[in-house]
mmCIF file of C-alpha atoms and ligand atoms in Angstrom:
data_model
loop_
_atom_site.group_PDB
_atom_site.id
_atom_site.type_symbol
_atom_site.label_atom_id
_atom_site.label_comp_id
_atom_site.label_asym_id
_atom_site.label_seq_id
_atom_site.Cartn_x
_atom_site.Cartn_y
_atom_site.Cartn_z
ATOM 1 C CA MET A 1 0.000 0.000 0.000
ATOM 2 C CA ASN A 2 1.152 3.540 -0.693
ATOM 3 C CA VAL A 3 0.765 6.282 1.918
ATOM 4 C CA GLN A 4 -2.690 7.402 0.709
ATOM 5 C CA GLU A 5 -3.956 3.836 0.822
ATOM 6 C CA ILE A 6 -2.572 3.331 4.333
ATOM 7 C CA VAL A 7 -4.224 6.527 5.594
ATOM 8 C CA LYS A 8 -7.489 5.620 3.825
ATOM 9 C CA ARG A 9 -7.531 2.217 5.506
ATOM 10 C CA CYS A 10 -6.808 3.761 8.919
ATOM 11 C CA GLN A 11 -9.564 6.342 8.389
ATOM 12 C CA ALA A 12 -12.042 3.563 7.531
ATOM 13 C CA LEU A 13 -11.100 1.715 10.739
ATOM 14 C CA PHE A 14 -11.438 4.968 12.712
ATOM 15 C CA GLU A 15 -14.922 5.708 11.316
ATOM 16 C CA ASP A 16 -16.235 2.179 11.731
ATOM 17 C CA LEU A 17 -18.335 2.301 14.877
ATOM 18 C CA GLU A 18 -19.565 -1.237 14.188
ATOM 19 C CA PHE A 19 -16.016 -2.503 14.919
ATOM 20 C CA ASN A 20 -16.032 -4.759 11.847
ATOM 21 C CA ALA A 21 -12.275 -5.336 12.147
ATOM 22 C CA VAL A 22 -12.840 -6.833 15.599
ATOM 23 C CA GLN A 23 -15.791 -8.899 14.380
ATOM 24 C CA GLN A 24 -13.696 -10.223 11.487
ATOM 25 C CA TRP A 25 -10.792 -11.081 13.780
ATOM 26 C CA LYS A 26 -13.123 -13.048 16.010
ATOM 27 C CA ALA A 27 -14.896 -14.779 13.116
ATOM 28 C CA ALA A 28 -11.574 -15.974 11.643
ATOM 29 C CA VAL A 29 -11.115 -18.463 14.491
ATOM 30 C CA PRO A 30 -14.193 -19.665 16.411
ATOM 31 C CA GLY A 31 -13.945 -19.090 20.136
ATOM 32 C CA ARG A 32 -11.775 -15.982 19.917
ATOM 33 C CA LYS A 33 -12.582 -13.232 22.422
ATOM 34 C CA ALA A 34 -12.087 -9.463 22.479
ATOM 35 C CA ILE A 35 -11.719 -7.242 25.547
ATOM 36 C CA GLY A 36 -12.342 -3.493 25.398
ATOM 37 C CA TYR A 37 -10.379 -0.992 27.442
ATOM 38 C CA MET A 38 -10.916 2.671 28.156
ATOM 39 C CA PRO A 39 -8.173 5.309 28.188
ATOM 40 C CA ILE A 40 -5.566 5.950 29.451
ATOM 41 C CA TYR A 41 -3.607 2.796 30.095
ATOM 42 C CA VAL A 42 -4.061 -0.908 30.733
ATOM 43 C CA PRO A 43 -1.348 -3.586 30.368
ATOM 44 C CA ARG A 44 -2.669 -5.004 27.088
ATOM 45 C CA GLU A 45 -0.032 -7.739 27.352
ATOM 46 C CA ILE A 46 -2.282 -9.714 29.733
ATOM 47 C CA VAL A 47 -5.219 -9.672 27.289
ATOM 48 C CA HIS A 48 -2.938 -10.620 24.402
ATOM 49 C CA ALA A 49 -1.324 -13.415 26.420
ATOM 50 C CA ALA A 50 -4.812 -14.853 26.963
ATOM 51 C CA GLY A 51 -5.137 -15.130 23.166
ATOM 52 C CA MET A 52 -7.678 -12.286 23.158
ATOM 53 C CA LEU A 53 -7.781 -9.000 21.242
ATOM 54 C CA PRO A 54 -7.445 -5.799 23.289
ATOM 55 C CA VAL A 55 -9.756 -3.141 21.797
ATOM 56 C CA GLY A 56 -9.313 0.546 22.643
ATOM 57 C CA ILE A 57 -12.637 2.330 23.179
ATOM 58 C CA PHE A 58 -12.592 6.109 22.789
ATOM 59 C CA GLY A 59 -16.311 6.916 22.770
ATOM 60 C CA GLY A 60 -18.365 7.659 19.688
ATOM 61 C CA GLY A 61 -16.455 10.661 18.348
ATOM 62 C CA ASP A 62 -18.326 13.181 16.217
ATOM 63 C CA GLN A 63 -20.152 10.653 14.056
ATOM 64 C CA MET A 64 -22.537 9.386 16.690
ATOM 65 C CA GLU A 65 -25.673 11.073 17.909
ATOM 66 C CA VAL A 66 -25.974 10.506 21.635
ATOM 67 C CA ILE A 67 -29.629 9.970 22.548
ATOM 68 C CA GLN A 68 -29.919 7.392 25.327
ATOM 69 C CA GLY A 69 -26.450 8.073 26.768
ATOM 70 C CA ASP A 70 -27.415 11.618 27.828
ATOM 71 C CA ALA A 71 -30.125 10.236 30.100
ATOM 72 C CA TYR A 72 -27.509 8.467 32.211
ATOM 73 C CA TYR A 73 -25.401 11.505 33.088
ATOM 74 C CA GLN A 74 -25.745 15.028 34.324
ATOM 75 C CA SER A 75 -24.977 17.761 31.811
ATOM 76 C CA TYR A 76 -21.798 19.022 33.481
ATOM 77 C CA ILE A 77 -19.442 16.168 32.693
ATOM 78 C CA CYS A 78 -17.451 15.240 29.608
ATOM 79 C CA ARG A 79 -18.992 13.424 26.623
ATOM 80 C CA ILE A 80 -16.981 10.195 26.369
ATOM 81 C CA PRO A 81 -18.993 8.266 29.021
ATOM 82 C CA ARG A 82 -22.294 9.217 27.356
ATOM 83 C CA SER A 83 -21.178 8.154 23.890
ATOM 84 C CA THR A 84 -19.614 4.963 25.297
ATOM 85 C CA ILE A 85 -22.954 4.124 26.940
ATOM 86 C CA GLU A 86 -24.625 4.875 23.600
ATOM 87 C CA LEU A 87 -22.214 2.507 21.848
ATOM 88 C CA GLY A 88 -23.119 -0.172 24.389
ATOM 89 C CA LEU A 89 -26.878 0.363 24.329
ATOM 90 C CA THR A 90 -27.040 0.365 20.524
ATOM 91 C CA GLY A 91 -25.234 -2.996 20.358
ATOM 92 C CA LYS A 92 -22.089 -1.652 18.731
ATOM 93 C CA LEU A 93 -19.915 -3.191 21.440
ATOM 94 C CA ASN A 94 -21.585 -6.607 21.276
ATOM 95 C CA CYS A 95 -18.396 -7.946 19.724
ATOM 96 C CA LEU A 96 -16.627 -7.363 23.048
ATOM 97 C CA ASP A 97 -16.605 -10.121 25.648
ATOM 98 C CA GLY A 98 -15.501 -7.806 28.421
ATOM 99 C CA MET A 99 -14.376 -4.298 29.344
ATOM 100 C CA LEU A 100 -11.533 -2.946 31.452
ATOM 101 C CA PHE A 101 -12.046 0.471 33.047
ATOM 102 C CA PRO A 102 -8.730 1.845 34.309
ATOM 103 C CA SER A 103 -8.727 4.326 37.175
ATOM 104 C CA ILE A 104 -8.505 7.614 35.272
ATOM 105 C CA CYS A 105 -11.143 9.601 37.101
ATOM 106 C CA ASP A 106 -14.485 9.352 38.941
ATOM 107 C CA VAL A 107 -16.405 9.396 35.664
ATOM 108 C CA ILE A 108 -14.731 6.250 34.358
ATOM 109 C CA ARG A 109 -15.014 4.576 37.755
ATOM 110 C CA ASN A 110 -18.760 5.248 37.805
ATOM 111 C CA LEU A 111 -19.039 4.046 34.223
ATOM 112 C CA SER A 112 -17.491 0.727 35.259
ATOM 113 C CA GLY A 113 -20.199 0.293 37.913
ATOM 114 C CA MET A 114 -22.930 1.146 35.423
ATOM 115 C CA TRP A 115 -21.442 -1.316 32.936
ATOM 116 C CA GLN A 116 -21.597 -4.104 35.505
ATOM 117 C CA ILE A 117 -25.295 -3.419 36.063
ATOM 118 C CA MET A 118 -26.193 -2.908 32.396
ATOM 119 C CA PHE A 119 -24.184 -5.686 30.766
ATOM 120 C CA LYS A 120 -24.419 -8.524 33.260
ATOM 121 C CA ASP A 121 -23.388 -11.169 30.729
ATOM 122 C CA LYS A 122 -20.009 -9.496 30.087
ATOM 123 C CA TYR A 123 -16.763 -9.499 32.010
ATOM 124 C CA VAL A 124 -16.281 -6.041 33.583
ATOM 125 C CA LYS A 125 -13.331 -4.951 35.683
ATOM 126 C CA TYR A 126 -12.467 -1.630 37.277
ATOM 127 C CA PHE A 127 -8.706 -1.738 36.931
ATOM 128 C CA ASP A 128 -7.078 0.203 39.736
ATOM 129 C CA LEU A 129 -3.682 1.594 38.777
ATOM 130 C CA PRO A 130 -1.295 2.400 41.641
ATOM 131 C CA GLN A 131 -0.700 5.942 42.882
ATOM 132 C CA ASN A 132 2.186 4.866 45.098
ATOM 133 C CA TYR A 133 5.438 4.025 43.325
ATOM 134 C CA ASP A 134 7.203 1.968 45.963
ATOM 135 C CA ASP A 135 7.651 -1.609 44.651
ATOM 136 C CA ALA A 136 6.763 -3.079 48.052
ATOM 137 C CA THR A 137 3.553 -1.038 48.349
ATOM 138 C CA GLY A 138 2.083 0.269 45.059
ATOM 139 C CA GLY A 139 4.012 -2.402 43.163
ATOM 140 C CA GLU A 140 2.634 -5.252 45.227
ATOM 141 C CA PHE A 141 -0.870 -3.841 44.903
ATOM 142 C CA TYR A 142 -0.490 -3.467 41.139
ATOM 143 C CA VAL A 143 0.885 -6.993 40.650
ATOM 144 C CA HIS A 144 -2.131 -8.270 42.596
ATOM 145 C CA GLU A 145 -4.477 -6.228 40.393
ATOM 146 C CA MET A 146 -2.841 -7.614 37.233
ATOM 147 C CA GLN A 147 -2.950 -11.144 38.647
ATOM 148 C CA THR A 148 -6.704 -10.752 39.161
ATOM 149 C CA VAL A 149 -7.141 -9.821 35.485
ATOM 150 C CA ARG A 150 -4.877 -12.716 34.512
ATOM 151 C CA ASP A 151 -6.989 -15.193 36.547
ATOM 152 C CA ASP A 152 -10.267 -13.720 35.271
ATOM 153 C CA LEU A 153 -9.217 -13.893 31.619
ATOM 154 C CA ALA A 154 -7.824 -17.410 32.073
ATOM 155 C CA LYS A 155 -11.250 -18.435 33.346
ATOM 156 C CA LEU A 156 -13.023 -16.604 30.519
ATOM 157 C CA GLY A 157 -10.727 -18.106 27.891
ATOM 158 C CA GLY A 158 -10.688 -21.569 29.413
ATOM 159 C CA ARG A 159 -6.924 -21.849 29.557
ATOM 160 C CA GLU A 160 -4.058 -20.917 31.825
ATOM 161 C CA ILE A 161 -1.973 -17.825 30.991
ATOM 162 C CA THR A 162 1.610 -18.908 31.621
ATOM 163 C CA ASP A 163 4.606 -16.700 32.381
ATOM 164 C CA ASP A 164 5.975 -17.566 28.940
ATOM 165 C CA ASP A 165 2.691 -16.465 27.322
ATOM 166 C CA LEU A 166 3.102 -13.130 29.107
ATOM 167 C CA ARG A 167 6.760 -12.808 28.117
ATOM 168 C CA ARG A 168 5.900 -13.409 24.453
ATOM 169 C CA SER A 169 3.173 -10.747 24.629
ATOM 170 C CA ILE A 170 5.535 -8.302 26.358
ATOM 171 C CA ALA A 171 7.953 -8.783 23.438
ATOM 172 C CA VAL A 172 5.130 -8.133 20.937
ATOM 173 C CA TYR A 173 4.172 -4.889 22.689
ATOM 174 C CA ASN A 174 7.804 -3.843 23.137
ATOM 175 C CA ASP A 175 8.070 -3.995 19.355
ATOM 176 C CA ASN A 176 4.817 -2.064 18.943
ATOM 177 C CA ARG A 177 5.994 0.650 21.360
ATOM 178 C CA LYS A 178 9.314 0.811 19.509
ATOM 179 C CA ALA A 179 7.501 1.331 16.196
ATOM 180 C CA VAL A 180 5.349 4.058 17.784
ATOM 181 C CA ARG A 181 8.475 5.752 19.210
ATOM 182 C CA GLU A 182 10.042 5.610 15.742
ATOM 183 C CA LEU A 183 6.930 7.221 14.251
ATOM 184 C CA TYR A 184 6.961 9.996 16.868
ATOM 185 C CA ALA A 185 10.669 10.617 16.271
ATOM 186 C CA TYR A 186 10.106 10.717 12.511
ATOM 187 C CA ARG A 187 7.238 13.201 12.854
ATOM 188 C CA ALA A 188 9.313 15.451 15.122
ATOM 189 C CA GLN A 189 12.122 15.365 12.572
ATOM 190 C CA LYS A 190 9.960 15.897 9.473
ATOM 191 C CA PRO A 191 6.490 17.053 10.571
ATOM 192 C CA TRP A 192 5.606 18.105 7.025
ATOM 193 C CA GLN A 193 6.013 14.479 5.919
ATOM 194 C CA ALA A 194 3.866 13.041 8.724
ATOM 195 C CA PRO A 195 0.937 15.375 9.472
ATOM 196 C CA THR A 196 -0.614 14.685 12.849
ATOM 197 C CA SER A 197 -4.037 14.187 11.243
ATOM 198 C CA GLU A 198 -2.480 11.133 9.537
ATOM 199 C CA VAL A 199 -0.287 10.007 12.444
ATOM 200 C CA TYR A 200 -3.369 10.112 14.655
ATOM 201 C CA LEU A 201 -5.287 7.775 12.328
ATOM 202 C CA VAL A 202 -2.337 5.374 12.086
ATOM 203 C CA LEU A 203 -2.183 5.208 15.893
ATOM 204 C CA ARG A 204 -5.963 4.875 16.290
ATOM 205 C CA ALA A 205 -5.778 1.790 14.054
ATOM 206 C CA GLY A 206 -3.886 0.205 16.952
ATOM 207 C CA CYS A 207 -7.127 0.260 18.958
ATOM 208 C CA VAL A 208 -8.734 -2.413 16.772
ATOM 209 C CA LEU A 209 -5.905 -4.264 15.020
ATOM 210 C CA PRO A 210 -3.813 -7.043 16.568
ATOM 211 C CA PRO A 211 -0.520 -5.484 17.776
ATOM 212 C CA GLU A 212 1.630 -7.469 15.334
ATOM 213 C CA GLU A 213 -0.397 -6.110 12.393
ATOM 214 C CA HIS A 214 -0.420 -2.589 13.812
ATOM 215 C CA THR A 215 3.365 -2.587 14.271
ATOM 216 C CA ALA A 216 3.827 -3.494 10.599
ATOM 217 C CA LEU A 217 1.303 -0.796 9.603
ATOM 218 C CA VAL A 218 3.122 1.905 11.596
ATOM 219 C CA ARG A 219 6.445 0.995 10.004
ATOM 220 C CA SER A 220 4.995 0.861 6.502
ATOM 221 C CA TYR A 221 3.431 4.321 7.028
ATOM 222 C CA VAL A 222 6.830 5.807 7.932
ATOM 223 C CA ARG A 223 8.469 4.102 4.950
ATOM 224 C CA GLU A 224 5.780 5.095 2.452
ATOM 225 C CA THR A 225 5.304 8.683 3.592
ATOM 226 C CA ASP A 226 9.066 9.245 3.454
ATOM 227 C CA ALA A 227 9.037 8.153 -0.192
ATOM 228 C CA VAL A 228 6.705 10.997 -1.277
ATOM 229 C CA LYS A 229 8.185 14.431 -0.679
ATOM 230 C CA ARG A 230 5.753 17.044 0.608
ATOM 231 C CA PRO A 231 6.144 20.839 0.856
ATOM 232 C CA VAL A 232 7.878 22.245 3.948
ATOM 233 C CA ARG A 233 5.957 25.069 5.616
ATOM 234 C CA ASP A 234 7.091 27.737 8.047
ATOM 235 C CA ASN A 235 4.820 26.379 10.783
ATOM 236 C CA ALA A 236 5.219 26.745 14.550
ATOM 237 C CA ARG A 237 6.315 23.534 16.269
ATOM 238 C CA VAL A 238 4.004 22.757 19.174
ATOM 239 C CA VAL A 239 3.370 20.036 21.762
ATOM 240 C CA LEU A 240 -0.326 19.304 22.184
ATOM 241 C CA THR A 241 -1.279 18.115 25.663
ATOM 242 C CA GLY A 242 -4.384 17.327 27.725
ATOM 243 C CA SER A 243 -6.141 15.142 25.115
ATOM 244 C CA PHE A 244 -5.358 11.799 26.723
ATOM 245 C CA CYS A 245 -8.926 10.558 27.203
ATOM 246 C CA GLU A 246 -11.866 11.997 25.261
ATOM 247 C CA GLN A 247 -10.372 12.655 21.858
ATOM 248 C CA PRO A 248 -10.811 15.823 19.811
ATOM 249 C CA PRO A 249 -12.587 15.393 16.483
ATOM 250 C CA LEU A 250 -10.253 14.764 13.562
ATOM 251 C CA GLY A 251 -11.380 18.083 12.085
ATOM 252 C CA LEU A 252 -9.962 19.883 15.114
ATOM 253 C CA ILE A 253 -6.529 18.291 14.634
ATOM 254 C CA LYS A 254 -6.646 19.313 10.973
ATOM 255 C CA SER A 255 -7.698 22.851 11.964
ATOM 256 C CA ILE A 256 -4.675 23.192 14.260
ATOM 257 C CA GLU A 257 -2.396 22.142 11.427
ATOM 258 C CA MET A 258 -4.125 24.364 8.877
ATOM 259 C CA ALA A 259 -3.742 27.288 11.297
ATOM 260 C CA GLY A 260 0.050 26.992 10.974
ATOM 261 C CA CYS A 261 1.132 24.498 13.630
ATOM 262 C CA TYR A 262 3.199 21.362 13.375
ATOM 263 C CA VAL A 263 2.227 19.108 16.276
ATOM 264 C CA VAL A 264 5.573 17.483 17.166
ATOM 265 C CA ASP A 265 4.360 15.618 20.266
ATOM 266 C CA ASP A 266 1.006 14.835 21.875
ATOM 267 C CA ASP A 267 -0.757 12.600 24.396
ATOM 268 C CA PHE A 268 -3.627 11.352 22.217
ATOM 269 C CA GLN A 269 -3.044 7.582 22.388
ATOM 270 C CA LEU A 270 -1.121 7.271 25.611
ATOM 271 C CA CYS A 271 -1.796 3.552 26.003
ATOM 272 C CA GLN A 272 0.616 2.960 23.126
ATOM 273 C CA SER A 273 3.378 5.127 24.531
ATOM 274 C CA MET A 274 2.785 5.178 28.289
ATOM 275 C CA LEU A 275 5.726 2.871 29.008
ATOM 276 C CA LEU A 276 8.816 4.778 28.006
ATOM 277 C CA ASP A 277 11.171 1.880 27.323
ATOM 278 C CA ASP A 278 11.202 -1.884 26.827
ATOM 279 C CA VAL A 279 9.761 -4.153 29.481
ATOM 280 C CA PRO A 280 12.300 -6.932 30.185
ATOM 281 C CA THR A 281 11.220 -10.325 28.845
ATOM 282 C CA THR A 282 13.086 -12.157 31.596
ATOM 283 C CA GLY A 283 12.147 -12.441 35.261
ATOM 284 C CA ASP A 284 8.608 -12.322 36.641
ATOM 285 C CA PRO A 285 6.475 -10.777 33.847
ATOM 286 C CA LEU A 286 3.922 -9.064 36.100
ATOM 287 C CA GLU A 287 6.664 -7.626 38.300
ATOM 288 C CA GLU A 288 8.447 -6.309 35.217
ATOM 289 C CA LEU A 289 5.202 -4.741 33.923
ATOM 290 C CA SER A 290 4.726 -3.215 37.349
ATOM 291 C CA LYS A 291 8.245 -1.761 37.508
ATOM 292 C CA ALA A 292 7.848 -0.309 34.004
ATOM 293 C CA PHE A 293 4.646 1.483 35.026
ATOM 294 C CA LEU A 294 5.895 2.580 38.439
ATOM 295 C CA HIS A 295 9.305 3.869 37.413
ATOM 296 C CA ARG A 296 9.418 4.349 33.643
ATOM 297 C CA SER A 297 6.060 5.629 32.442
ATOM 298 C CA ALA A 298 4.847 8.955 31.085
ATOM 299 C CA GLN A 299 3.454 11.547 33.462
ATOM 300 C CA THR A 300 -0.176 12.326 32.868
ATOM 301 C CA SER A 301 -2.878 14.122 34.818
ATOM 302 C CA SER A 302 -4.449 10.975 36.230
ATOM 303 C CA LYS A 303 -1.110 9.853 37.714
ATOM 304 C CA TYR A 304 0.034 11.133 41.063
ATOM 305 C CA ASP A 305 3.278 13.112 41.128
ATOM 306 C CA GLU A 306 5.090 12.240 44.345
ATOM 307 C CA THR A 307 6.886 15.564 44.603
ATOM 308 C CA LYS A 308 6.098 19.056 43.372
ATOM 309 C CA ALA A 309 9.449 19.101 41.578
ATOM 310 C CA GLU A 310 8.263 16.283 39.301
ATOM 311 C CA LYS A 311 5.219 18.186 38.075
ATOM 312 C CA GLY A 312 5.551 19.124 34.424
ATOM 313 C CA THR A 313 8.931 17.461 33.880
ATOM 314 C CA HIS A 314 7.489 15.135 31.215
ATOM 315 C CA LEU A 315 5.938 18.062 29.346
ATOM 316 C CA LEU A 316 9.162 20.063 29.559
ATOM 317 C CA ARG A 317 11.062 17.026 28.248
ATOM 318 C CA GLN A 318 8.625 16.741 25.332
ATOM 319 C CA VAL A 319 9.167 20.423 24.487
ATOM 320 C CA LYS A 320 12.943 20.132 24.689
ATOM 321 C CA THR A 321 13.501 16.802 22.925
ATOM 322 C CA ARG A 322 11.044 17.587 20.099
ATOM 323 C CA GLY A 323 12.355 21.103 19.566
ATOM 324 C CA ALA A 324 8.893 22.588 20.216
ATOM 325 C CA GLU A 325 8.358 26.348 20.257
ATOM 326 C CA GLY A 326 5.128 26.306 22.252
ATOM 327 C CA VAL A 327 2.437 24.221 23.925
ATOM 328 C CA ILE A 328 -1.257 23.898 23.154
ATOM 329 C CA PHE A 329 -3.417 22.722 26.062
ATOM 330 C CA ALA A 330 -6.379 21.036 24.463
ATOM 331 C CA ALA A 331 -8.600 19.258 26.953
ATOM 332 C CA ALA A 332 -12.119 17.886 26.869
ATOM 333 C CA SER A 333 -14.729 20.129 28.496
ATOM 334 C CA PHE A 334 -15.314 19.113 32.127
ATOM 335 C CA CYS A 335 -12.227 16.874 32.131
ATOM 336 C CA ASP A 336 -11.277 17.173 35.809
ATOM 337 C CA PRO A 337 -7.817 15.547 35.590
ATOM 338 C CA ALA A 338 -6.668 17.712 32.678
ATOM 339 C CA LEU A 339 -8.270 20.967 33.764
ATOM 340 C CA LEU A 340 -7.204 20.728 37.417
ATOM 341 C CA GLU A 341 -3.610 20.156 36.401
ATOM 342 C CA ARG A 342 -3.591 22.845 33.742
ATOM 343 C CA PRO A 343 -2.889 25.869 36.030
ATOM 344 C CA MET A 344 0.127 24.068 37.543
ATOM 345 C CA LEU A 345 1.518 23.244 34.100
ATOM 346 C CA LEU A 346 0.883 26.787 32.843
ATOM 347 C CA GLU A 347 2.831 28.148 35.786
ATOM 348 C CA ILE A 348 5.772 25.860 34.980
ATOM 349 C CA LEU A 349 5.732 26.854 31.304
ATOM 350 C CA GLY A 350 5.579 30.499 32.329
ATOM 351 C CA LYS A 351 8.678 30.043 34.481
ATOM 352 C CA HIS A 352 10.500 28.493 31.533
ATOM 353 C CA LYS A 353 9.235 31.219 29.167
ATOM 354 C CA ILE A 354 7.584 28.671 26.889
ATOM 355 C CA PRO A 355 4.613 30.171 24.994
ATOM 356 C CA TYR A 356 1.269 28.430 25.379
ATOM 357 C CA THR A 357 -2.379 28.705 24.538
ATOM 358 C CA ALA A 358 -5.311 26.729 25.895
ATOM 359 C CA PHE A 359 -8.823 25.714 24.881
ATOM 360 C CA LYS A 360 -11.458 23.078 25.529
ATOM 361 C CA TYR A 361 -13.344 20.872 23.128
ATOM 362 C CA ALA A 362 -15.862 18.027 23.037
ATOM 363 C CA GLU A 363 -15.463 14.948 20.871
ATOM 364 C CA ASN A 364 -18.300 16.288 18.693
ATOM 365 C CA THR A 365 -17.153 19.927 18.588
ATOM 366 C CA GLY A 366 -18.315 21.271 15.246
ATOM 367 C CA GLN A 367 -17.295 24.917 15.394
ATOM 368 C CA MET A 368 -13.664 24.876 14.251
ATOM 369 C CA ALA A 369 -13.396 28.550 13.267
ATOM 370 C CA PRO A 370 -12.685 29.949 16.790
ATOM 371 C CA ILE A 371 -10.065 27.263 17.472
ATOM 372 C CA ARG A 372 -8.465 27.854 14.097
ATOM 373 C CA GLU A 373 -8.313 31.597 14.766
ATOM 374 C CA GLN A 374 -6.880 31.070 18.248
ATOM 375 C CA THR A 375 -4.187 28.595 17.177
ATOM 376 C CA GLY A 376 -3.424 30.650 14.063
ATOM 377 C CA THR A 377 -2.819 33.728 16.204
ATOM 378 C CA PHE A 378 -0.708 31.611 18.566
ATOM 379 C CA ALA A 379 1.402 30.258 15.673
ATOM 380 C CA ASP A 380 1.850 33.786 14.264
ATOM 381 C CA SER A 381 2.919 35.141 17.652
ATOM 382 C CA ILE A 382 5.504 32.359 18.018
ATOM 383 C CA LYS A 383 6.901 33.192 14.615
ATOM 384 C CA LEU A 384 7.031 36.914 15.463
ATOM 385 C CA TRP A 385 8.776 36.259 18.779
ATOM 386 C CA SER A 386 11.216 33.835 17.126
ATOM 387 C CA ALA A 387 12.119 36.472 14.563
ATOM 388 C CA ALA A 388 12.603 39.171 17.208
HETATM 389 S S1 SF4 B 401 -12.420 13.110 29.572
HETATM 390 FE FE1 SF4 B 401 -11.470 13.489 31.569
HETATM 391 S S2 SF4 B 401 -13.176 13.578 33.049
HETATM 392 FE FE2 SF4 B 401 -13.950 12.603 31.160
HETATM 393 S S3 SF4 B 401 -13.703 10.438 31.502
HETATM 394 FE FE3 SF4 B 401 -11.865 11.120 30.491
HETATM 395 S S4 SF4 B 401 -10.384 11.625 32.115
HETATM 396 FE FE4 SF4 B 401 -12.446 11.467 33.032
#
């Protein structure tokens, strides 16, 4: 496939709210099972080691009209739980045999309880990630939490999940994370060759494809896009942050780029890049997954920072290593984790004299003009300051 064909395929997967790719994967071998997971992060290795397909669920986006889902929630919360409920109630998630709800925020925790009541025939687990990073405390808790999922999925799948199964799956996801890191590095180096509106679709494909297939897709995208030279623009290089859960509509990402910004780093699909380096494939696999999360994972708003000095260090590193000239805070409306952390991050950027702008969106935001004007003005101001 050439680059247009790759992007077209990824866009089709992104728009398919019937999850046909998952249905086809299951139909290929009778008895296969698929397990959904919500943002931000779950150790997909355990699902994969059970012979099941992990499926990333990011709500209904801007293609789905939420009718029943609104009745389940008050008006002053974000949209992703409503559209996820809508996906469930309209049967679009029937292909899933279970759901994992990681501990991002109260909204997702409550959604996990509702899911247990509404979909009694499915496996549902609220997956509590540790907020203490001592191996003997948070680590032990986290290993226990992973072991529970391992036991549950072994029961669901009717077979034991061995340590070697887990090690093989860790190796598969190490390779996937490596490919994603390569894609991010390529985009930072040549953002005109890998627009974020395309990179986003390539990464979203990883929500529904088996990891082995997704890894090959990511690498073929980098290879194919590099083969077709595209015009270089005098855009401002920015890090986009705060979009780790409810995703902005694709049109919003395109608007930011059309307004004169190259997004050189982001936190859209954190599950694929949360662990910052390889997980060892020797030793106890759950302990190694635990250590990777506790000590070598990306900072994000739903993770506790043990000291004030740590706050914002990941964002500052993104700015520095990607050669960014500014930061765009783009968070879902009513997203408590992102919006409560924002003032602290703004203060840190201010201290480091890094320009920033901030706005909110919903996954079905339709009015792009104000955001385009705001980011366009931001990009222009960066260029003026750079030239000064
Ligand atoms: S968008 Fe924010 S508040 Fe809403 S579910 Fe996600 S993390 Fe929670």
